[in-house]
């Protein structure tokens, strides 16, 4: 039953992803959010941007599940220590995928709605330097859950 419901969620998500134009514009696929293991800690949002006809610059992401969202990049230092730094902007090259995924670029979500639960869908808003804006429906998973099946 749960499995069936998740599949339906994934199907609804892939239909619900919206872009603000035709295939010449950037579009967003496979958006999802992982809740923190400890309530009150930050969560993260991930997605794939499909480049449009020309390069684009993502300058800001907001999420209605969280009060504050920041673009970050995770990296592993020489000693194997993990760290991350904020990104002011992310270039989305034309006709290429730009991926936000665990271990790499992500959107850090601060002050997450305490009522948020796995299986729900929340909106992400992506703002671009040219004034373009894209909305994406992101599926929420629990802290220990894998990426949803898209
Ligand atoms: Cu981060």
mmCIF file of C-alpha atoms and ligand atoms in Angstrom:
data_model
loop_
_atom_site.group_PDB
_atom_site.id
_atom_site.type_symbol
_atom_site.label_atom_id
_atom_site.label_comp_id
_atom_site.label_asym_id
_atom_site.label_seq_id
_atom_site.Cartn_x
_atom_site.Cartn_y
_atom_site.Cartn_z
ATOM 1 C CA UNK A 1 0.000 0.000 0.000
ATOM 2 C CA UNK A 2 2.750 2.392 0.961
ATOM 3 C CA UNK A 3 4.698 1.389 -2.099
ATOM 4 C CA UNK A 4 1.718 2.013 -4.359
ATOM 5 C CA UNK A 5 1.165 5.377 -2.782
ATOM 6 C CA UNK A 6 4.780 6.377 -3.313
ATOM 7 C CA UNK A 7 4.574 5.425 -6.963
ATOM 8 C CA UNK A 8 1.479 7.553 -7.340
ATOM 9 C CA UNK A 9 3.286 10.405 -5.650
ATOM 10 C CA UNK A 10 6.186 10.072 -8.046
ATOM 11 C CA UNK A 11 3.821 10.049 -11.017
ATOM 12 C CA UNK A 12 2.031 13.119 -9.739
ATOM 13 C CA UNK A 13 5.346 14.812 -9.191
ATOM 14 C CA UNK A 14 6.660 14.243 -12.682
ATOM 15 C CA UNK A 15 3.434 15.682 -14.068
ATOM 16 C CA UNK A 16 3.430 18.527 -11.601
ATOM 17 C CA UNK A 17 6.871 19.907 -12.342
ATOM 18 C CA UNK A 18 6.353 23.159 -14.124
ATOM 19 C CA UNK A 19 8.663 25.281 -16.164
ATOM 20 C CA UNK A 20 7.957 28.795 -17.258
ATOM 21 C CA UNK A 21 8.189 28.145 -20.960
ATOM 22 C CA UNK A 22 8.842 25.624 -23.639
ATOM 23 C CA UNK A 23 11.841 23.391 -24.038
ATOM 24 C CA UNK A 24 14.037 26.391 -24.795
ATOM 25 C CA UNK A 25 13.973 27.383 -21.153
ATOM 26 C CA UNK A 26 15.565 25.729 -18.169
ATOM 27 C CA UNK A 27 13.360 23.102 -16.555
ATOM 28 C CA UNK A 28 13.464 21.263 -13.233
ATOM 29 C CA UNK A 29 13.109 17.505 -12.776
ATOM 30 C CA UNK A 30 13.144 15.050 -9.891
ATOM 31 C CA UNK A 31 12.855 17.518 -7.043
ATOM 32 C CA UNK A 32 12.912 16.058 -3.542
ATOM 33 C CA UNK A 33 13.552 17.058 0.026
ATOM 34 C CA UNK A 34 15.189 15.044 2.785
ATOM 35 C CA UNK A 35 14.083 15.804 6.317
ATOM 36 C CA UNK A 36 16.722 16.146 9.047
ATOM 37 C CA UNK A 37 17.372 13.188 11.368
ATOM 38 C CA UNK A 38 16.962 15.521 14.312
ATOM 39 C CA UNK A 39 14.006 17.917 14.289
ATOM 40 C CA UNK A 40 15.164 21.517 14.246
ATOM 41 C CA UNK A 41 18.284 20.729 12.245
ATOM 42 C CA UNK A 42 18.472 21.738 8.559
ATOM 43 C CA UNK A 43 17.181 19.525 5.775
ATOM 44 C CA UNK A 44 18.112 19.635 2.104
ATOM 45 C CA UNK A 45 16.476 19.863 -1.284
ATOM 46 C CA UNK A 46 17.765 18.249 -4.470
ATOM 47 C CA UNK A 47 16.770 18.401 -8.139
ATOM 48 C CA UNK A 48 18.063 18.267 -11.680
ATOM 49 C CA UNK A 49 18.072 21.364 -13.867
ATOM 50 C CA UNK A 50 17.871 20.766 -17.591
ATOM 51 C CA UNK A 51 19.626 23.531 -19.458
ATOM 52 C CA UNK A 52 17.696 25.553 -22.008
ATOM 53 C CA UNK A 53 18.769 27.030 -25.319
ATOM 54 C CA UNK A 54 21.266 29.365 -23.657
ATOM 55 C CA UNK A 55 23.176 29.425 -20.392
ATOM 56 C CA UNK A 56 21.220 30.503 -17.343
ATOM 57 C CA UNK A 57 22.220 31.563 -13.854
ATOM 58 C CA UNK A 58 20.318 30.331 -10.826
ATOM 59 C CA UNK A 59 20.589 32.988 -8.140
ATOM 60 C CA UNK A 60 18.163 31.915 -5.436
ATOM 61 C CA UNK A 61 15.998 29.019 -4.321
ATOM 62 C CA UNK A 62 13.237 29.246 -1.760
ATOM 63 C CA UNK A 63 11.079 26.462 -0.359
ATOM 64 C CA UNK A 64 7.695 26.688 1.269
ATOM 65 C CA UNK A 65 8.692 23.922 3.699
ATOM 66 C CA UNK A 66 11.371 26.120 5.284
ATOM 67 C CA UNK A 67 11.792 29.675 6.467
ATOM 68 C CA UNK A 68 15.224 30.026 4.877
ATOM 69 C CA UNK A 69 16.982 28.229 2.026
ATOM 70 C CA UNK A 70 20.581 28.527 0.846
ATOM 71 C CA UNK A 71 22.404 26.991 -2.092
ATOM 72 C CA UNK A 72 25.432 25.043 -0.853
ATOM 73 C CA UNK A 73 28.152 22.837 -2.242
ATOM 74 C CA UNK A 74 29.513 19.909 -0.257
ATOM 75 C CA UNK A 75 33.125 18.914 -0.644
ATOM 76 C CA UNK A 76 35.596 16.540 0.903
ATOM 77 C CA UNK A 77 38.877 18.026 2.072
ATOM 78 C CA UNK A 78 42.342 16.452 1.796
ATOM 79 C CA UNK A 79 41.958 14.790 5.190
ATOM 80 C CA UNK A 80 38.600 13.342 4.199
ATOM 81 C CA UNK A 81 36.702 15.904 6.208
ATOM 82 C CA UNK A 82 33.386 16.942 4.771
ATOM 83 C CA UNK A 83 32.500 20.593 4.561
ATOM 84 C CA UNK A 84 30.258 22.851 2.568
ATOM 85 C CA UNK A 85 30.210 26.416 1.333
ATOM 86 C CA UNK A 86 27.385 28.703 0.256
ATOM 87 C CA UNK A 87 26.947 29.328 -3.462
ATOM 88 C CA UNK A 88 25.892 32.817 -4.569
ATOM 89 C CA UNK A 89 24.825 31.504 -7.945
ATOM 90 C CA UNK A 90 24.942 28.388 -10.082
ATOM 91 C CA UNK A 91 25.444 28.423 -13.824
ATOM 92 C CA UNK A 92 23.104 26.138 -15.759
ATOM 93 C CA UNK A 93 24.846 25.512 -19.075
ATOM 94 C CA UNK A 94 22.737 25.273 -22.196
ATOM 95 C CA UNK A 95 21.518 21.789 -23.064
ATOM 96 C CA UNK A 96 23.225 20.192 -20.079
ATOM 97 C CA UNK A 97 21.957 18.779 -16.815
ATOM 98 C CA UNK A 98 22.994 20.541 -13.639
ATOM 99 C CA UNK A 99 22.462 18.230 -10.709
ATOM 100 C CA UNK A 100 21.811 19.013 -7.063
ATOM 101 C CA UNK A 101 22.371 15.732 -5.211
ATOM 102 C CA UNK A 102 23.608 14.406 -1.855
ATOM 103 C CA UNK A 103 27.356 14.937 -1.524
ATOM 104 C CA UNK A 104 27.380 17.812 -3.999
ATOM 105 C CA UNK A 105 25.278 20.861 -4.628
ATOM 106 C CA UNK A 106 22.186 21.096 -2.502
ATOM 107 C CA UNK A 107 19.728 23.585 -1.135
ATOM 108 C CA UNK A 108 20.060 23.750 2.643
ATOM 109 C CA UNK A 109 16.700 24.209 4.331
ATOM 110 C CA UNK A 110 16.646 26.016 7.662
ATOM 111 C CA UNK A 111 13.736 26.180 10.098
ATOM 112 C CA UNK A 112 11.692 23.449 8.458
ATOM 113 C CA UNK A 113 7.978 23.341 9.131
ATOM 114 C CA UNK A 114 7.686 20.991 12.136
ATOM 115 C CA UNK A 115 4.545 19.486 10.620
ATOM 116 C CA UNK A 116 6.341 18.386 7.450
ATOM 117 C CA UNK A 117 6.158 14.631 6.914
ATOM 118 C CA UNK A 118 7.621 12.130 4.497
ATOM 119 C CA UNK A 119 5.378 11.604 1.481
ATOM 120 C CA UNK A 120 4.134 15.161 1.314
ATOM 121 C CA UNK A 121 4.927 17.533 -1.503
ATOM 122 C CA UNK A 122 6.226 21.058 -1.073
ATOM 123 C CA UNK A 123 6.951 23.779 -3.590
ATOM 124 C CA UNK A 124 10.407 24.977 -4.539
ATOM 125 C CA UNK A 125 10.828 28.352 -6.246
ATOM 126 C CA UNK A 126 13.924 28.850 -8.356
ATOM 127 C CA UNK A 127 14.876 32.384 -9.383
ATOM 128 C CA UNK A 128 17.216 33.148 -12.240
ATOM 129 C CA UNK A 129 19.402 36.158 -12.999
ATOM 130 C CA UNK A 130 17.314 37.058 -16.046
ATOM 131 C CA UNK A 131 14.188 37.379 -13.906
ATOM 132 C CA UNK A 132 12.873 33.949 -14.837
ATOM 133 C CA UNK A 133 11.241 31.869 -12.153
ATOM 134 C CA UNK A 134 10.487 28.147 -12.063
ATOM 135 C CA UNK A 135 8.352 26.255 -9.571
ATOM 136 C CA UNK A 136 8.890 22.604 -8.798
ATOM 137 C CA UNK A 137 6.994 20.142 -6.617
ATOM 138 C CA UNK A 138 9.399 18.354 -4.299
ATOM 139 C CA UNK A 139 8.591 15.026 -2.625
ATOM 140 C CA UNK A 140 9.583 14.807 1.019
ATOM 141 C CA UNK A 141 11.430 11.746 2.332
ATOM 142 C CA UNK A 142 12.572 10.877 5.844
ATOM 143 C CA UNK A 143 16.146 11.342 7.022
ATOM 144 C CA UNK A 144 17.163 7.732 6.391
ATOM 145 C CA UNK A 145 15.105 7.260 3.230
ATOM 146 C CA UNK A 146 16.616 6.990 -0.253
ATOM 147 C CA UNK A 147 15.882 9.382 -3.068
ATOM 148 C CA UNK A 148 12.318 8.805 -4.327
ATOM 149 C CA UNK A 149 11.806 6.749 -7.486
ATOM 150 C CA UNK A 150 11.123 9.214 -10.272
HETATM 151 CU CU1 LIG B 1 24.516 22.687 3.152
#
